[in-house]
Short mmCIF file of C-alpha atoms in Angstrom, two decimals:
data_model
loop_
_atom_site.label_atom_id
_atom_site.label_comp_id
_atom_site.label_asym_id
_atom_site.label_seq_id
_atom_site.Cartn_x
_atom_site.Cartn_y
_atom_site.Cartn_z
CA MET M 1 27.70 -68.01 24.20
CA LYS M 2 27.10 -64.62 22.18
CA LYS M 3 27.51 -62.83 25.42
CA ARG M 4 30.88 -64.27 26.26
CA LEU M 5 31.97 -63.67 22.73
CA LEU M 6 30.89 -60.13 22.82
CA MET M 7 32.57 -59.76 26.23
CA ALA M 8 35.79 -61.32 25.05
CA ALA M 9 35.76 -58.99 21.84
CA LEU M 10 35.17 -55.90 24.00
CA VAL M 11 37.94 -56.92 26.43
CA ALA M 12 40.43 -57.55 23.42
CA TRP M 13 39.37 -54.14 21.92
CA LEU M 14 39.90 -52.28 25.26
CA TRP M 15 43.40 -54.03 25.74
CA GLY M 16 44.28 -53.19 22.11
CA ASN M 17 43.58 -49.55 22.87
CA GLN M 18 45.25 -49.50 26.13
CA ALA M 19 48.33 -51.19 24.47
CA ALA M 20 48.47 -48.49 21.68
CA ALA M 21 48.27 -45.83 24.24
CA GLN M 22 51.15 -47.47 26.27
CA ASP M 23 53.18 -47.73 23.02
CA CYS M 24 53.14 -43.92 22.56
CA LEU M 25 54.72 -43.57 26.03
CA LYS M 26 57.71 -45.55 25.32
CA THR M 27 60.72 -43.29 25.76
CA GLU M 28 61.87 -43.49 22.15
CA ALA M 29 58.42 -42.86 20.68
CA LEU M 30 57.64 -40.02 23.15
CA VAL M 31 61.04 -38.21 22.44
CA ALA M 32 60.14 -38.47 18.70
CA LEU M 33 56.76 -37.07 19.25
CA ASP M 34 58.28 -34.42 21.51
CA ALA M 35 60.73 -33.36 18.78
CA ARG M 36 57.67 -32.91 16.42
CA TYR M 37 56.18 -30.73 19.15
CA GLU M 38 59.48 -28.57 18.94
CA THR M 39 59.25 -28.39 15.24
CA ALA M 40 55.51 -27.37 15.37
CA LEU M 41 56.43 -24.54 17.60
CA GLN M 42 59.28 -23.40 15.22
CA ARG M 43 57.05 -23.56 11.96
CA GLY M 44 53.85 -22.62 13.55
CA ASP M 45 52.01 -25.79 12.87
CA ALA M 46 48.82 -25.02 14.70
CA ASP M 47 47.19 -27.98 13.07
CA PHE M 48 49.55 -30.52 14.84
CA LEU M 49 49.48 -28.60 18.22
CA GLN M 50 45.68 -28.82 18.04
CA THR M 51 45.91 -32.45 17.84
CA LEU M 52 48.73 -33.05 20.33
CA LEU M 53 47.80 -30.69 23.14
CA ALA M 54 45.40 -31.87 25.78
CA ALA M 55 42.18 -29.78 26.16
CA GLU M 56 43.52 -28.90 29.77
CA PHE M 57 46.99 -28.00 28.38
CA TYR M 58 49.06 -25.26 30.34
CA TRP M 59 52.45 -23.90 29.84
CA VAL M 60 54.29 -21.99 32.58
CA HIS M 61 57.21 -19.95 30.99
CA ASN M 62 60.53 -18.58 32.56
CA LEU M 63 59.83 -17.14 35.87
CA ALA M 64 55.99 -17.24 35.10
CA SER M 65 56.60 -14.40 32.70
CA LEU M 66 53.87 -15.93 30.49
CA LYS M 67 51.24 -18.62 31.20
CA GLU M 68 49.32 -20.24 28.24
CA ASP M 69 46.50 -22.50 27.84
CA LYS M 70 46.00 -24.35 24.58
CA ALA M 71 44.01 -21.57 22.83
CA ALA M 72 46.65 -18.99 23.72
CA LEU M 73 49.61 -21.09 22.51
CA ILE M 74 47.85 -21.91 19.23
CA ALA M 75 46.89 -18.20 18.61
CA ARG M 76 50.53 -17.29 19.27
CA VAL M 77 52.00 -19.84 16.81
CA LYS M 78 49.66 -18.74 14.20
CA GLN M 79 50.75 -14.96 14.60
CA PRO M 80 54.44 -15.15 15.74
CA THR M 81 56.27 -11.86 16.50
CA GLU M 82 59.48 -13.82 15.67
CA GLN M 83 60.34 -16.94 13.76
CA ALA M 84 63.06 -19.12 15.60
CA LYS M 85 65.98 -20.28 13.34
CA GLN M 86 66.02 -23.53 15.23
CA ARG M 87 64.59 -25.22 18.09
CA ARG M 88 66.22 -28.56 19.42
CA SER M 89 65.87 -30.57 22.63
CA HIS M 90 68.69 -32.62 24.12
CA ASP M 91 69.84 -34.22 27.37
CA ILE M 92 66.41 -35.76 27.65
CA THR M 93 65.19 -38.23 30.54
CA ALA M 94 61.89 -39.65 31.06
CA GLN M 95 60.00 -40.59 34.28
CA ARG M 96 56.97 -42.75 34.08
CA LEU M 97 54.15 -43.45 36.38
CA GLY M 98 51.21 -45.33 35.11
CA ASN M 99 49.90 -43.51 31.95
CA THR M 100 51.90 -40.43 32.49
CA VAL M 101 55.51 -39.60 31.44
CA VAL M 102 57.35 -36.50 32.39
CA LEU M 103 60.15 -35.62 29.85
CA GLN M 104 62.77 -33.28 31.22
CA GLY M 105 65.91 -31.77 29.54
CA LEU M 106 67.16 -28.73 27.78
CA SER M 107 65.75 -27.06 24.72
CA SER M 108 68.09 -24.72 22.82
CA VAL M 109 66.38 -21.97 20.71
CA ASP M 110 68.23 -19.95 18.23
CA LYS M 111 66.72 -16.62 17.11
CA TRP M 112 68.04 -14.38 14.30
CA ASN M 113 69.43 -11.08 15.49
CA ASP M 114 68.15 -7.72 13.87
CA ASP M 115 71.11 -8.03 11.31
CA GLY M 116 69.61 -11.29 9.88
CA LYS M 117 72.88 -12.69 9.75
CA THR M 118 73.85 -13.62 13.25
CA TYR M 119 71.78 -15.35 15.87
CA ARG M 120 71.36 -15.72 19.65
CA THR M 121 70.88 -18.86 21.69
CA SER M 122 68.63 -19.32 24.81
CA ARG M 123 68.70 -22.47 26.56
CA TYR M 124 65.76 -23.61 28.80
CA GLN M 125 65.35 -26.42 31.22
CA PHE M 126 61.96 -27.98 30.50
CA MET M 127 59.53 -30.45 31.92
CA ARG M 128 56.79 -31.62 29.65
CA THR M 129 54.02 -33.89 30.87
CA TYR M 130 52.58 -36.47 28.47
CA VAL M 131 49.53 -38.66 29.25
CA ALA M 132 48.03 -41.51 27.32
CA VAL M 133 44.46 -40.96 26.54
CA GLU M 134 42.52 -43.61 24.79
CA ASP M 135 44.75 -44.54 21.96
CA GLU M 136 47.08 -41.68 21.77
CA CYS M 137 49.50 -39.48 23.85
CA LYS M 138 48.54 -35.93 24.78
CA LEU M 139 50.84 -33.04 26.03
CA LEU M 140 49.17 -31.83 29.22
CA ALA M 141 51.68 -29.50 30.71
CA VAL M 142 54.95 -27.67 30.04
CA GLN M 143 57.27 -25.68 32.49
CA THR M 144 60.44 -23.99 31.03
CA MET M 145 63.13 -22.01 32.84
CA LYS M 146 65.92 -20.11 31.09
CA VAL M 147 69.14 -21.28 32.11
CA TRP M 148 71.60 -19.71 29.69
CA SER M 149 71.70 -17.30 26.76
CA SER M 150 74.35 -16.10 24.18
CA ASP M 151 74.82 -12.57 23.14
CA SER M 152 75.21 -13.59 19.44
CA GLN M 153 76.92 -16.10 17.23
#
């Protein structure tokens, strides 16, 4: 009898953890988490990125001009060469297969010009792959491609 109760408790605990992980993959929750990722990049929140990024994280930037793993990205946000005025994602869609969701959309990044009064915007098409691991979602991979930029505003 004790074995059955122990097994039932273990199954309930495993199912509960799986349900929690699956909740983070719901589109609304994942888009909110992804917005926190954009804010962390803008503000240099290395602690949040340390938690969010999978150990195997990899980012391929525009035309493979830069490739970063988790350690490289965290080092870069700790020592930014330039602070973005604003980062925002929009026109986001989600594709899910099992415990993996790929968000795709556009990310607009505003950066100050040298005059400190005007800014320029770069828009990137992105794909970000999130995976449910144990009881949380981890960002596994990012690919971005610049699709538009302004001169200044």
